[in-house]
Coordinates of C-alpha atoms in Angstrom, one line a residue:
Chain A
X1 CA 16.0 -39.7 2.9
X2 CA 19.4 -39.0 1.8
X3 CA 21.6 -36.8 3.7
X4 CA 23.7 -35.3 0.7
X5 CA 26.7 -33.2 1.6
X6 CA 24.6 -31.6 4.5
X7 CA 26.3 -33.5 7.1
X8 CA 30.0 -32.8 5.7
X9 CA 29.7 -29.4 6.2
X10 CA 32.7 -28.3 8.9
X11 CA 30.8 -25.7 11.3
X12 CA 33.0 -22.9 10.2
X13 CA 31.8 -23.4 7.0
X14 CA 28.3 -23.6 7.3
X15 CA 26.4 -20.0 6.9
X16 CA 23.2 -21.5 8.1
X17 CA 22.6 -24.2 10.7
X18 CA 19.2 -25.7 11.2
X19 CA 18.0 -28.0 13.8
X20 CA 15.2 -29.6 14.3
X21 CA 12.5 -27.5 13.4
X22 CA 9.2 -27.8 13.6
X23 CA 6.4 -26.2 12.3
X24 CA 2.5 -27.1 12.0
X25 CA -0.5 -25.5 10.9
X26 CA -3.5 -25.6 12.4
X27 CA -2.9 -29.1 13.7
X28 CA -0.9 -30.4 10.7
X29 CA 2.6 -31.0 10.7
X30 CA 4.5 -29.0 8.0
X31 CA 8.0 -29.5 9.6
X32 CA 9.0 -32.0 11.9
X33 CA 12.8 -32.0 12.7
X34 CA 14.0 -30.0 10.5
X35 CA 18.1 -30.4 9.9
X36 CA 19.7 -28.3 7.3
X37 CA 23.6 -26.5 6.6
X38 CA 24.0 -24.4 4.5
X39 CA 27.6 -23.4 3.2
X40 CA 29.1 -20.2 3.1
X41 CA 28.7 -18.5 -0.5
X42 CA 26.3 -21.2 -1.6
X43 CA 23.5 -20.7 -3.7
X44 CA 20.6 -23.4 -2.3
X45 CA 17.6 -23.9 -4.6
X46 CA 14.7 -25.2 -2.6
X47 CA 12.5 -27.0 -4.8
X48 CA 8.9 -28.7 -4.5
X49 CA 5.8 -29.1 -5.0
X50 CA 3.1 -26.5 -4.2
X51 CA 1.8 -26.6 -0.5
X52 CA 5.3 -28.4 0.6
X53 CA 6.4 -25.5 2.7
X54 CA 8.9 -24.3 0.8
X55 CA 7.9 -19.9 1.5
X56 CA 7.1 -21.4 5.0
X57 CA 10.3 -21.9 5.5
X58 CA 12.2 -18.9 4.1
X59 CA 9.9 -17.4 5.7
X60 CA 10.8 -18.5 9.2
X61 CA 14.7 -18.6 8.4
X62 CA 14.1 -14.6 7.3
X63 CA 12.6 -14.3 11.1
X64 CA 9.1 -13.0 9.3
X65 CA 7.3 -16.3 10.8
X66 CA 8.1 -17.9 13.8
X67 CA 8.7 -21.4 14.4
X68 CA 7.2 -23.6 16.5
X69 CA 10.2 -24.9 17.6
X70 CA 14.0 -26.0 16.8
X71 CA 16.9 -23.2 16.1
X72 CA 17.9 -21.5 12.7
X73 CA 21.2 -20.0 13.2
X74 CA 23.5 -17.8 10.8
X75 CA 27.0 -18.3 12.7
X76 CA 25.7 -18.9 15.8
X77 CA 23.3 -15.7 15.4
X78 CA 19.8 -15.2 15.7
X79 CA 18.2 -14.1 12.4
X80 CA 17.6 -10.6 13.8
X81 CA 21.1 -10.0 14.4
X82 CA 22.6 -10.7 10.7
X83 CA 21.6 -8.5 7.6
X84 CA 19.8 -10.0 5.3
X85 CA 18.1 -9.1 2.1
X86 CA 14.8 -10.5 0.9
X87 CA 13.4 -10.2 -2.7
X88 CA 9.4 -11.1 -2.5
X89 CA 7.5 -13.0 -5.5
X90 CA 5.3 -10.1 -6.0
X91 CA 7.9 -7.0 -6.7
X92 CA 4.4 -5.0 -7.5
X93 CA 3.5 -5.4 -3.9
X94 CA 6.9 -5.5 -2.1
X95 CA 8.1 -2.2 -3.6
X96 CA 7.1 1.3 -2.2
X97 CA 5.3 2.6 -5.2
X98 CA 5.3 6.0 -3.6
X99 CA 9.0 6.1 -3.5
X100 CA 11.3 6.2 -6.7
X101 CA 12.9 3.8 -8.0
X102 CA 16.2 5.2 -6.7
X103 CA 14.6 5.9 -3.4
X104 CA 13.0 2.5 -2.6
X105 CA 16.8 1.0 -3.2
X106 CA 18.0 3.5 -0.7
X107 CA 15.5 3.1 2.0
X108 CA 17.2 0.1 3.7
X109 CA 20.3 1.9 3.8
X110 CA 18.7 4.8 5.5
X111 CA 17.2 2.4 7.8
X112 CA 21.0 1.2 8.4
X113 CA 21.7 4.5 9.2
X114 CA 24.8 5.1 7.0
X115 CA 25.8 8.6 5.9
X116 CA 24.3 10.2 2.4
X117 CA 27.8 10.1 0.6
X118 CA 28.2 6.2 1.5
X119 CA 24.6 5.6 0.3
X120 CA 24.8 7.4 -3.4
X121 CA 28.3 5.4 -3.4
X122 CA 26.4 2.0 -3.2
X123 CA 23.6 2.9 -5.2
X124 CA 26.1 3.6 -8.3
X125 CA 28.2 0.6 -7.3
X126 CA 24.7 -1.1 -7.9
X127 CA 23.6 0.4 -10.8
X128 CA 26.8 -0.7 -12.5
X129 CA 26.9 -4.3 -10.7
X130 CA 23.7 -5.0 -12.2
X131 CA 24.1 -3.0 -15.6
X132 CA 21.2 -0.2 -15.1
X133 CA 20.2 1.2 -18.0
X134 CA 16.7 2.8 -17.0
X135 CA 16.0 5.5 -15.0
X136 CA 15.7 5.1 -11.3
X137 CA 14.2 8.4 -10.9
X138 CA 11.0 6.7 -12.2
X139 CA 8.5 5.6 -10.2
X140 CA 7.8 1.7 -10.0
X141 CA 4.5 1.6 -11.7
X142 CA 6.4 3.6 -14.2
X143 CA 8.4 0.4 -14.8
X144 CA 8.6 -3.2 -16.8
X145 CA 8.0 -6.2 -14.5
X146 CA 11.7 -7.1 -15.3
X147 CA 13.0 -3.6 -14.3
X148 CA 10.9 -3.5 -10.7
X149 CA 12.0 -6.6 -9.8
X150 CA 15.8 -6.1 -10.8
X151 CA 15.2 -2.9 -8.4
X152 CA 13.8 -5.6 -5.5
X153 CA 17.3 -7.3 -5.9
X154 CA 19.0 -4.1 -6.1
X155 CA 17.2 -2.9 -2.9
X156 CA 18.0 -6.3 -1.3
X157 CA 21.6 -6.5 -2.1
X158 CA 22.2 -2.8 -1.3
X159 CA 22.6 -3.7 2.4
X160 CA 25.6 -6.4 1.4
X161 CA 23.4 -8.8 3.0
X162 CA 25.1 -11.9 4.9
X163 CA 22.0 -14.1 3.4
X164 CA 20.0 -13.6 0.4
X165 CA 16.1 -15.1 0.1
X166 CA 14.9 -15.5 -2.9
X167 CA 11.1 -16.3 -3.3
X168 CA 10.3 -17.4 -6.4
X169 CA 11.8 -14.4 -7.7
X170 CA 10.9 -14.5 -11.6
X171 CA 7.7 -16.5 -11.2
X172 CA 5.3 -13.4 -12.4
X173 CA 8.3 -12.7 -15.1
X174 CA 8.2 -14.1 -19.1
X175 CA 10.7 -16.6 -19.8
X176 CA 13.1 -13.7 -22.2
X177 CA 12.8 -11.4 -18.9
X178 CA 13.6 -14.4 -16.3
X179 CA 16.3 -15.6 -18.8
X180 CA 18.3 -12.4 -18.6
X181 CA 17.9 -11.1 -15.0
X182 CA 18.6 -15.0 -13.7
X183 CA 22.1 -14.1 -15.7
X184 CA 22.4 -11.4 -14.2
X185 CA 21.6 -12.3 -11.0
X186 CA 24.2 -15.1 -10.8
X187 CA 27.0 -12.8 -12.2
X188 CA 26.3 -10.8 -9.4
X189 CA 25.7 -13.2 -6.6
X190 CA 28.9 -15.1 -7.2
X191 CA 30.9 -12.0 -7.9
X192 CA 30.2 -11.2 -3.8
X193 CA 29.7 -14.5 -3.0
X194 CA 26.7 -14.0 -0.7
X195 CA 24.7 -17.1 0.7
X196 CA 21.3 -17.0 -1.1
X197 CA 18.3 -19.5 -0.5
X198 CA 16.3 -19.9 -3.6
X199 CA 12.8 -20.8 -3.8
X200 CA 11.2 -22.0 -6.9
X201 CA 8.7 -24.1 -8.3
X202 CA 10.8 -24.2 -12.0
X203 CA 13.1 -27.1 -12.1
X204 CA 15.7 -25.8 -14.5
X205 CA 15.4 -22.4 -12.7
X206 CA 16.5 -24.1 -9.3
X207 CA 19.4 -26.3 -11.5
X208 CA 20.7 -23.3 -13.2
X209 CA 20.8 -20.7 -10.1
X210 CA 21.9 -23.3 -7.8
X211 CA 25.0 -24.8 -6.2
X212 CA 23.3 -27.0 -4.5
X213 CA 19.7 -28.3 -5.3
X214 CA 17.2 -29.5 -2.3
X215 CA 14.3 -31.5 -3.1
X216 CA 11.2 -31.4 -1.0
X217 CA 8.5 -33.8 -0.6
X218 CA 5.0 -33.2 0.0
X219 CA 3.8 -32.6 3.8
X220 CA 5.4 -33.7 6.1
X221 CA 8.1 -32.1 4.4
X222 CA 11.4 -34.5 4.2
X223 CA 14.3 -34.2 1.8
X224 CA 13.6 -36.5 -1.3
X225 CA 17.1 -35.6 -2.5
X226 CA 20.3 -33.5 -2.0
X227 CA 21.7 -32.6 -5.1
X228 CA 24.9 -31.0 -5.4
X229 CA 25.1 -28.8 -8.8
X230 CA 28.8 -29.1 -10.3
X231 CA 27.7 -26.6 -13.8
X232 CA 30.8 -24.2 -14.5
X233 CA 29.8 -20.7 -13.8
X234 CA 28.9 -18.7 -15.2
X235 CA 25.5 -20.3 -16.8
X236 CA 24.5 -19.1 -19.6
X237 CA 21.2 -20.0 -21.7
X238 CA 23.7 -22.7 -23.7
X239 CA 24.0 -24.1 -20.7
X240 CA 20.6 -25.3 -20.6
X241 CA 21.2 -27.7 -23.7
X242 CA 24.5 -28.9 -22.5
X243 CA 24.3 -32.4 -21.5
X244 CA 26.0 -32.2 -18.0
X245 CA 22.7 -30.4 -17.2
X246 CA 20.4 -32.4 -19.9
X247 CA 21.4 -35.1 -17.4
X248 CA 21.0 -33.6 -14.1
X249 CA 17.6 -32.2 -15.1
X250 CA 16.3 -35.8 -16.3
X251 CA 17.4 -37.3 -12.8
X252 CA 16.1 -34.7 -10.7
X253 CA 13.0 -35.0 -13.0
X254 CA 12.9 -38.8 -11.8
X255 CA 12.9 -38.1 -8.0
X256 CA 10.8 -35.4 -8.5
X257 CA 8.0 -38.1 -10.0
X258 CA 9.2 -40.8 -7.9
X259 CA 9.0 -39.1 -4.0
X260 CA 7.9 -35.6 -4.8
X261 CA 4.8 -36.3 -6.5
X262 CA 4.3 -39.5 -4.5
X263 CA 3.6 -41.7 -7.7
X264 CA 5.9 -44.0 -6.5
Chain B
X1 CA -13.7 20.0 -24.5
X2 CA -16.2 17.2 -25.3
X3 CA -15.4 16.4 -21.6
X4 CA -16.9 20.0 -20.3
X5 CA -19.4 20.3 -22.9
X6 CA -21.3 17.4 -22.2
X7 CA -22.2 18.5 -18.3
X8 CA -22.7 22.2 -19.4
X9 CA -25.3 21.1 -21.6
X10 CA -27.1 19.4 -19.2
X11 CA -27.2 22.3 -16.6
X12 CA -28.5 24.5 -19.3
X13 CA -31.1 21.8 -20.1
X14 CA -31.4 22.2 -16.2
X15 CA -32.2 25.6 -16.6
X16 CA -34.9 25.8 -19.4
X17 CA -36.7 23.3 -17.7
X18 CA -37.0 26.0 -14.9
X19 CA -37.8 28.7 -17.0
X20 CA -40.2 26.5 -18.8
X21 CA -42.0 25.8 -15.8
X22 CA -42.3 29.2 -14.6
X23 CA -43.4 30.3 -18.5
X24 CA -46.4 28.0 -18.0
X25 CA -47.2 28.6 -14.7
X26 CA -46.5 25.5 -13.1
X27 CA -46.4 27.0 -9.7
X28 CA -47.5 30.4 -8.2
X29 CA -44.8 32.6 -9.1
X30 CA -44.1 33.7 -5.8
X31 CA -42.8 29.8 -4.6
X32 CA -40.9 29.7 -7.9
X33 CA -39.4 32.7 -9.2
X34 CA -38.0 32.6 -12.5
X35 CA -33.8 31.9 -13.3
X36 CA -33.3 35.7 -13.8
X37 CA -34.9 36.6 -11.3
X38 CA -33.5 34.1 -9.0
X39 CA -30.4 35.3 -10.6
X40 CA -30.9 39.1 -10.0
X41 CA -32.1 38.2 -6.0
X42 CA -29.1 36.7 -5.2
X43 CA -26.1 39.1 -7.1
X44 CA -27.9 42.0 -5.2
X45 CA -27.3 40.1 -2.0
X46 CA -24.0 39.3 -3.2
X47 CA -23.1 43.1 -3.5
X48 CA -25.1 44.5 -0.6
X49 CA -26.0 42.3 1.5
X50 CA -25.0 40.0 4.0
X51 CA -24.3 36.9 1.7
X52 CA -20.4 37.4 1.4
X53 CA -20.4 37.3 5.2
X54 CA -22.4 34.5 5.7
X55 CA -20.6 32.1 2.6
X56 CA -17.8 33.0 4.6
X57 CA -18.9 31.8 7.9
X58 CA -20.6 28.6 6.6
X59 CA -16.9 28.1 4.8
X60 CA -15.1 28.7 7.9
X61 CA -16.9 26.7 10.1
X62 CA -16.6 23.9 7.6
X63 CA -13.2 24.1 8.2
X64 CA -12.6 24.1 11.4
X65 CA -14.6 21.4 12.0
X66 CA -13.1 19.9 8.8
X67 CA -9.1 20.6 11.0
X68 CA -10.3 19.4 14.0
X69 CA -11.8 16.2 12.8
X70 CA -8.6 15.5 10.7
X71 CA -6.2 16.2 13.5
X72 CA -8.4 13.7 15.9
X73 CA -9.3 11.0 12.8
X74 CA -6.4 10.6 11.2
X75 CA -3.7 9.6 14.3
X76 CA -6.4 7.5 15.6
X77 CA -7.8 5.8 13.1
X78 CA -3.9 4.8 12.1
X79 CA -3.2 3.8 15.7
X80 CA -6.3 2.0 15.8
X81 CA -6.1 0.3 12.3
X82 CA -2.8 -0.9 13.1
X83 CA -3.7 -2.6 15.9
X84 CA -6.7 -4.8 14.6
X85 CA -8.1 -6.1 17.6
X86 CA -8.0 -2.5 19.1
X87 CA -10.0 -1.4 16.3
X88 CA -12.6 -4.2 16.5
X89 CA -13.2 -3.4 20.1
X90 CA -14.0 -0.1 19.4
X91 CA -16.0 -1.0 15.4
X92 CA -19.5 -1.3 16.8
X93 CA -19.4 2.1 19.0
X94 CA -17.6 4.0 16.0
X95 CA -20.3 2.4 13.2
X96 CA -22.8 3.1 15.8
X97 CA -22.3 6.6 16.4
X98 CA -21.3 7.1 12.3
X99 CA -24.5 5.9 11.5
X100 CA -26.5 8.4 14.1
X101 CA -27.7 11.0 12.6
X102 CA -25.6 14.3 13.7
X103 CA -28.5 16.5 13.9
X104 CA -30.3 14.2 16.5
X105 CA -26.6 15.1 18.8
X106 CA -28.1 18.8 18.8
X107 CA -29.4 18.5 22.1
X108 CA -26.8 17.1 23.9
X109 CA -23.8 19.4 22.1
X110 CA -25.8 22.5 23.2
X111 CA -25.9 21.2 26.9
X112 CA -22.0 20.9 26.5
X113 CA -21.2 23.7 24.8
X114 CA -23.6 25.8 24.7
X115 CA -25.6 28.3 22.0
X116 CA -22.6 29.5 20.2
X117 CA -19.8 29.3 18.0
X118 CA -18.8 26.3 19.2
X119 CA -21.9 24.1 19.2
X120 CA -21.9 24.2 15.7
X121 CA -18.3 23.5 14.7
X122 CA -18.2 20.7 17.6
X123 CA -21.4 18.9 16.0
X124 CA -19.9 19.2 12.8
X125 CA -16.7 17.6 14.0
X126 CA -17.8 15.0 15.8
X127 CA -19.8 13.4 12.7
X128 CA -16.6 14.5 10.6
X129 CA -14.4 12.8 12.6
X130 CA -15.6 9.3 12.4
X131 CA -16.0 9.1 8.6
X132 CA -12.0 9.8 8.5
X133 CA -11.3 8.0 11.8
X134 CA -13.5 4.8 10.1
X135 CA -11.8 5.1 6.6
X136 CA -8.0 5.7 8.2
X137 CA -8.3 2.2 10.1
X138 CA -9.6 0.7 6.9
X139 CA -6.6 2.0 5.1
X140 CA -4.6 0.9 8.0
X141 CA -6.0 -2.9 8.0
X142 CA -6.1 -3.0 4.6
X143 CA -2.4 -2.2 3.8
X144 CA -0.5 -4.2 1.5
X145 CA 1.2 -7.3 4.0
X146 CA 3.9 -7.5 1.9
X147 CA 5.3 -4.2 1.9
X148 CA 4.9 -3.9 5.7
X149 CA 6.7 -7.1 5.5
X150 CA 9.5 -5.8 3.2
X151 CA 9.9 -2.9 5.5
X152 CA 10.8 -5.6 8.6
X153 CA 12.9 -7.8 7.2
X154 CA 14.8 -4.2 6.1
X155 CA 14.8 -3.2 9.4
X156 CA 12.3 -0.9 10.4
X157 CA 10.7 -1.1 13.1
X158 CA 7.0 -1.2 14.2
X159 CA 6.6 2.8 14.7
X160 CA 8.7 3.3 11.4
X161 CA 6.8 1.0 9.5
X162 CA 3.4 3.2 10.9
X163 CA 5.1 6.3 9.3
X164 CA 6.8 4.8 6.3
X165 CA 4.5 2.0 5.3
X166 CA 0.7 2.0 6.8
X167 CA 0.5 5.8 6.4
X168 CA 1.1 5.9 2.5
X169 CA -0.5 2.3 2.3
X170 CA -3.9 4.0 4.1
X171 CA -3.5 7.4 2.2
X172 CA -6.2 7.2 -0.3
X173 CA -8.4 5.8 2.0
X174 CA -7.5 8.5 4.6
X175 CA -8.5 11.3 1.4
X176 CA -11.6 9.4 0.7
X177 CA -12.4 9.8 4.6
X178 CA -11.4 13.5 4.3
X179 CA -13.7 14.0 1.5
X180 CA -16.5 12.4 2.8
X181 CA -16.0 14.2 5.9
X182 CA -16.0 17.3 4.9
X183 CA -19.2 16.9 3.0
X184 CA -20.7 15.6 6.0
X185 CA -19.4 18.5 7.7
X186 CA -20.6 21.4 5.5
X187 CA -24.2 19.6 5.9
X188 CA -23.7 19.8 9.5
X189 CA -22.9 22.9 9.6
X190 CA -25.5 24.3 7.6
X191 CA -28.4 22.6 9.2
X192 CA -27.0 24.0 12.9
X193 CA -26.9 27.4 11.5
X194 CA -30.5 26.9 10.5
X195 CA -31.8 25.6 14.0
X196 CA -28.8 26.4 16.6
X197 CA -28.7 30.3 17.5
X198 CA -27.4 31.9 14.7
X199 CA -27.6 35.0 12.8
X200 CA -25.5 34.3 9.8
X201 CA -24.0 31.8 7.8
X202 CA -25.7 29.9 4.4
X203 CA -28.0 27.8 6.6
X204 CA -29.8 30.8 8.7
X205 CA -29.7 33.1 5.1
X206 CA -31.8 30.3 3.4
X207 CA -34.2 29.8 6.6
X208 CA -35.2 33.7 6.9
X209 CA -35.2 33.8 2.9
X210 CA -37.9 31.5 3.3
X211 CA -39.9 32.9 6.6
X212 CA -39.8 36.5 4.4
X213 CA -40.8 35.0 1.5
X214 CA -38.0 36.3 -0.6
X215 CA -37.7 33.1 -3.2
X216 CA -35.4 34.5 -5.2
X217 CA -32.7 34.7 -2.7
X218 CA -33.7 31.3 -1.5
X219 CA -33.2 29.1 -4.3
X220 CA -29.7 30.9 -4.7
X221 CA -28.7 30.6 -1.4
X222 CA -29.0 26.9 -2.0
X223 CA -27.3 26.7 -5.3
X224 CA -24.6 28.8 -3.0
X225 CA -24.5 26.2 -0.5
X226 CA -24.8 23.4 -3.3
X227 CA -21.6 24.7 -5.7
X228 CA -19.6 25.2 -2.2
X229 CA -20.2 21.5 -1.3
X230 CA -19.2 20.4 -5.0
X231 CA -16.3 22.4 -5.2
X232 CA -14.9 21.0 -2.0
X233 CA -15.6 17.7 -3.4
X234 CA -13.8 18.4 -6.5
X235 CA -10.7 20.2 -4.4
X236 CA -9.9 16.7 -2.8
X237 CA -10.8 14.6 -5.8
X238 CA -7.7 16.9 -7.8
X239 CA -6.0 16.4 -4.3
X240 CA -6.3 12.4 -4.3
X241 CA -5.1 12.6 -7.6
X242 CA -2.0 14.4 -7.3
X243 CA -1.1 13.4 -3.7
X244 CA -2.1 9.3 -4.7
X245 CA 0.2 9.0 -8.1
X246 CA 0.6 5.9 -7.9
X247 CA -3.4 5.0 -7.3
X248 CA -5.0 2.2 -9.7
X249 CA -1.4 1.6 -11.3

């Protein structure tokens, strides 16, 4: 197991801390001593195979499953006590399809508890961030797949969350749809520079969002390789024939076969 | 139009089956009147007799057995649904008692609350409430886990994600309950204005129809009773429709 650039992290750069965590279900170990550091601004792919416990983990550094032990700490905080924004897998089921589109983006700011005028003020900021050209007064189901899960971000990012989780955001998405809201995704991300941990099961998904690209292994999950992702932003789809990244995708490819798929 | 044509021609085939069997005979005339006559019996009793009043009390009792079981189902069964273990507790005694006929309760509502007014709407309710108290904690334990996760991780608490999340995550089920309910409660309430103390209401007008052999006013006392149950049916069908717009999409 390599340590990568983990350990070279100074503290007051590190957004996230982990430490030793632990985690097992039903008797089998899914995380034993756990260490990770995150960087501040840093976009961290998390990739592996199926059933590594890669959601288990996002999960429990969101705070929406507990750990069985060890800490996760943003700055010294508790996960309850930073703002964070979450965009789920399935946008048809983590969107309030009873709600507008408008309205589901401005419930976590209601929940926030910030006055009407400073609410409408993010939701344009938003809408022009991220390019809007639909209408948000439909409802979700009235929507593409592309479009309700552009509002998920929208309605993550609306809180200017300290930490963004990603889970395997464009997975139920077409390759033209993932293509163009991964662009514009990174535009924005980088733009506010907010700390994002990125889930995926697509390799070139995780190489192209990513600063910084974890690999998993299978159960007990170790890191098979730290990988740190020196692209020029921004990405674009040419950037996924360049050979800088032509490269980086055959060698990540290689561990992936190697420790990942335990072949080796 | 094809839509409404379709069902009207199979209640006039209804129909001239009727009057085909009472053409030829089929049963002495005065157990099965004719349609027009049938027809004639019950407008007369429409304009001067008591049938207005008793539709109306048969309505209104429905509905206040209808309210009360809503306002008793509804925060319960969400309370209950959302906390599973709660619910299963209490499962077999709610299933139990769902599943008991309401007209065997009879006896014991009377000792409660007497011959009156409010035996009748009581019985009614009681069997009312636990279809919608049932089908609330269903819509409650069934909810979506990923919105009523979304809702955390934005910040809501456990009581704001009752009111923001389980309620319109249990909604249709809570109208399906509602619907079912009040069917349940109109039967109810007709068969205790049959055999509880009463002197009106659709259930008591069919009953002395019957003991005075007037057959015409019998059979359209129950097609009364019959189009007030389908209409209330189709009131919260249109309801689930509109209220649920996002339902199957």
């Amino acid at each position: 197991m390599r340590q990568g650039q983990g350990a070279a992290i100074a503290p007051r750069d590190a957004a996230i801390t982990v430490r030793g965590l632990r985690k097992a279900f039903g008797g089998q170990p899914v995380y034993s001593g756990f260490d990770l550091d995150v960087r501040r601004g840093d976009i961290l792919a998390i990739f592996g195979p199926n059933g590594c416990g890669k959601s288990t983990f996002i999960n429990m550094a969101a705070g929406l499953l507990p750990a069985d032990g060890g800490t996760i700490l943003y700055h010294g905080r508790e996960v309850r006590d930073v703002r964070i924004g979450y965009v789920f897998q399935n946008y048809r089921e983590a969107l309030f399809p009873w709600l507008r589109a408008a309205d589901n983006i401005r419930y976590p700011l209601k929940r926030l508890g910030l006055p009407r005028l400073e609410i409408e003020r993010r939701l344009e900021r938003l809408k022009a961030g991220f390019r809007v050209r639909f209408d948000l007064q439909r409802y979700p189901y009235e929507l593409s797949g592309g479009q309700q899960q552009l509002v998920s971000v929208m309605r993550a990012l609306a809180v200017e969350p300290e930490v963004l989780f990603l889970d395997e955001p464009f997975s139920a998405l077409d390759y033209e749809t993932t293509l163009d809201l991964r662009t514009l995704l990174q535009d924005v991300l980088k733009r506010l520079g907010v700390t994002t941990l990125l889930v995926s099961h697509d390799l070139e998904e995780s190489i192209a969002l990513a600063d910084r690209l974890l690999m998993l292994t299978r159960r007990p999950t170790t890191v098979a390789d730290d990988v740190a992702v020196e692209l020029p932003w921004p990405r674009t789809s040419a950037t996924l024939s360049e050979e800088g990244f032509v490269t980086l995708k055959r060698r990540c490819l290689a561990v992936f076969e190697a420790a990942v798929a335990g072949r080796a | 139009m094809r839509a409404l044509l379709t069902p009207l021609a199979g209640a006039a085939g209804f129909v001239a089956l009727w009057w085909l069997a009472t053409w030829l005979r089929v049963a002495d005339p005065v157990l099965l009147p004719s349609p027009a006559e049938t027809w004639r019996d019950t407008a007369r009793a429409l304009q001067d007799g008591p049938l207005w009043h008793d539709l109306w009390k048969t309505v209104w009792r429905t509905v206040q057995a209808f309210v009360i079981a809503s306002a008793i189902g509804v925060p319960l069964g969400l309370a209950l649904g959302a906390r599973e273990r709660a619910y299963r507790a209490v499962e077999f005694v709610v299933d139990f008692f769902r599943s008991t006929p309401a007209s065997a309760l009879f006896p014991l509502f009377l000792i409660l609350f007497g011959v009156g007014e409010g035996t009748k709407v009581a019985v009614a309710a009681f069997g009312a409430a636990l279809v919608i108290l049932f089908n609330a904690a269903y819509g409650v334990i069934n909810a979506r886990r990923t919105r009523v996760l979304a809702a955390r991780v934005m910040g809501a608490g456990e009581a704001r994600i009752l009111w923001d999340v389980l309620l319109w995550e249990a909604l249709p089920q809570i109208l399906v309950g509602m619907r079912a309910g009040i069917s349940l409660a109109l039967v109810i309430v007709v068969v205790a204005e049959m055999f509880i103390g009463s002197t009106d209401g659709l259930g008591q007008r069919v009953i002395v129809a019957q003991s005075l052999f007037e057959s015409g006013l019998m059979y359209g006392v129950i097609f009364l009773a019959g189009a007030l149950g389908y209409l209330l049916n189709l009131l919260f069908l249109v309801a689930e429709k509109r209220l649920v717009h996002w339902g199957g999409k």
